[in-house]
Amino acid sequence: MTDEAGHEPQPDPREEKFVVDVGLLSEDQLDGLVDEYCTRYHGLNDTENPMVERERVKSAVRQRDLVVWFDPVENTASLGVPR
C-alpha cells in the first residue's frame, strides 16, 4: 500500500499569478488595463458606453480595491480583486 497523496506534483511557484505594483506601470499601460477591464465587464451586458466606468475603475485601482495581476504562464496582465 502506498501513500499517493505524498507523490502529487506540487505547483510551480514560478507559474503562479502575482500582484504588480501599479507604480511600475506607465500611464498608458494602466489605461490599457482599465479599458480592457471596462469592456470585459461592461461591454457585453447591453451597456451603451462601457467606458463611462473608466474613472471609477481607475479610482478603484488607486484605492487598491482592484489590483494588477500578472500571469507568467500566459504572459498577460489584468485587473482583478486582491486575494
Tab-separated table of C-alpha atoms in Angstrom:
chain	number	residue	atom	x	y	z
A	1	MET	CA	0.000	0.000	0.000
A	2	THR	CA	1.448	3.376	-0.996
A	3	ASP	CA	0.641	6.903	0.043
A	4	GLU	CA	-0.223	8.548	-3.290
A	5	ALA	CA	-1.066	11.878	-1.670
A	6	GLY	CA	2.617	12.373	-0.917
A	7	HIS	CA	3.516	11.903	-4.575
A	8	GLU	CA	1.210	14.501	-6.101
A	9	PRO	CA	3.139	17.112	-8.056
A	10	GLN	CA	3.395	20.468	-6.352
A	11	PRO	CA	2.508	23.592	-8.349
A	12	ASP	CA	5.485	25.524	-9.667
A	13	PRO	CA	5.572	28.879	-7.809
A	14	ARG	CA	7.041	30.491	-10.940
A	15	GLU	CA	3.724	29.791	-12.672
A	16	GLU	CA	1.506	31.449	-10.074
A	17	LYS	CA	-0.143	34.800	-10.723
A	18	PHE	CA	1.187	37.708	-8.687
A	19	VAL	CA	0.258	41.319	-7.995
A	20	VAL	CA	2.249	44.034	-9.768
A	21	ASP	CA	2.803	47.392	-8.080
A	22	VAL	CA	0.824	49.951	-10.094
A	23	GLY	CA	3.706	52.402	-9.675
A	24	LEU	CA	5.786	50.215	-12.006
A	25	LEU	CA	3.355	50.744	-14.892
A	26	SER	CA	3.275	53.650	-17.292
A	27	GLU	CA	0.067	55.657	-17.523
A	28	ASP	CA	-0.552	54.169	-20.982
A	29	GLN	CA	-0.204	50.624	-19.630
A	30	LEU	CA	-2.603	51.351	-16.797
A	31	ASP	CA	-5.067	52.985	-19.193
A	32	GLY	CA	-4.966	49.877	-21.377
A	33	LEU	CA	-5.723	47.621	-18.410
A	34	VAL	CA	-8.572	49.904	-17.304
A	35	ASP	CA	-10.043	49.952	-20.825
A	36	GLU	CA	-9.821	46.159	-21.056
A	37	TYR	CA	-11.489	45.801	-17.657
A	38	CYS	CA	-14.315	48.161	-18.621
A	39	THR	CA	-15.056	46.402	-21.890
A	40	ARG	CA	-14.715	42.925	-20.375
A	41	TYR	CA	-17.162	43.531	-17.540
A	42	HIS	CA	-19.482	46.096	-19.061
A	43	GLY	CA	-19.127	45.746	-22.827
A	44	LEU	CA	-21.204	42.609	-23.248
A	45	ASN	CA	-24.130	43.361	-20.989
A	46	ASP	CA	-26.052	45.875	-23.099
A	47	THR	CA	-24.194	48.858	-21.671
A	48	GLU	CA	-24.292	51.527	-24.334
A	49	ASN	CA	-20.944	53.028	-23.347
A	50	PRO	CA	-18.842	50.800	-21.083
A	51	MET	CA	-16.069	53.407	-20.994
A	52	VAL	CA	-18.100	55.676	-18.703
A	53	GLU	CA	-16.881	53.409	-15.891
A	54	ARG	CA	-13.254	54.300	-16.681
A	55	GLU	CA	-12.670	56.865	-13.918
A	56	ARG	CA	-14.427	54.712	-11.328
A	57	VAL	CA	-12.191	51.758	-12.249
A	58	LYS	CA	-9.031	53.912	-12.107
A	59	SER	CA	-10.123	55.145	-8.691
A	60	ALA	CA	-10.604	51.553	-7.524
A	61	VAL	CA	-7.035	50.770	-8.669
A	62	ARG	CA	-5.663	53.770	-6.758
A	63	GLN	CA	-7.557	52.690	-3.635
A	64	ARG	CA	-6.365	49.084	-4.124
A	65	ASP	CA	-9.894	47.741	-4.449
A	66	LEU	CA	-8.589	46.405	-7.776
A	67	VAL	CA	-5.007	45.273	-8.362
A	68	VAL	CA	-2.918	44.342	-11.385
A	69	TRP	CA	-2.437	40.586	-11.656
A	70	PHE	CA	0.322	39.203	-13.865
A	71	ASP	CA	0.074	35.660	-15.200
A	72	PRO	CA	3.599	34.420	-16.075
A	73	VAL	CA	2.258	31.352	-17.887
A	74	GLU	CA	0.069	33.393	-20.251
A	75	ASN	CA	2.376	36.441	-20.107
A	76	THR	CA	-0.639	38.678	-19.560
A	77	ALA	CA	-1.767	41.274	-17.035
A	78	SER	CA	-5.277	42.182	-15.986
A	79	LEU	CA	-7.157	43.957	-13.242
A	80	GLY	CA	-8.869	41.945	-10.549
A	81	VAL	CA	-9.756	41.888	-6.906
A	82	PRO	CA	-6.975	41.300	-4.369
A	83	ARG	CA	-6.920	37.979	-2.535
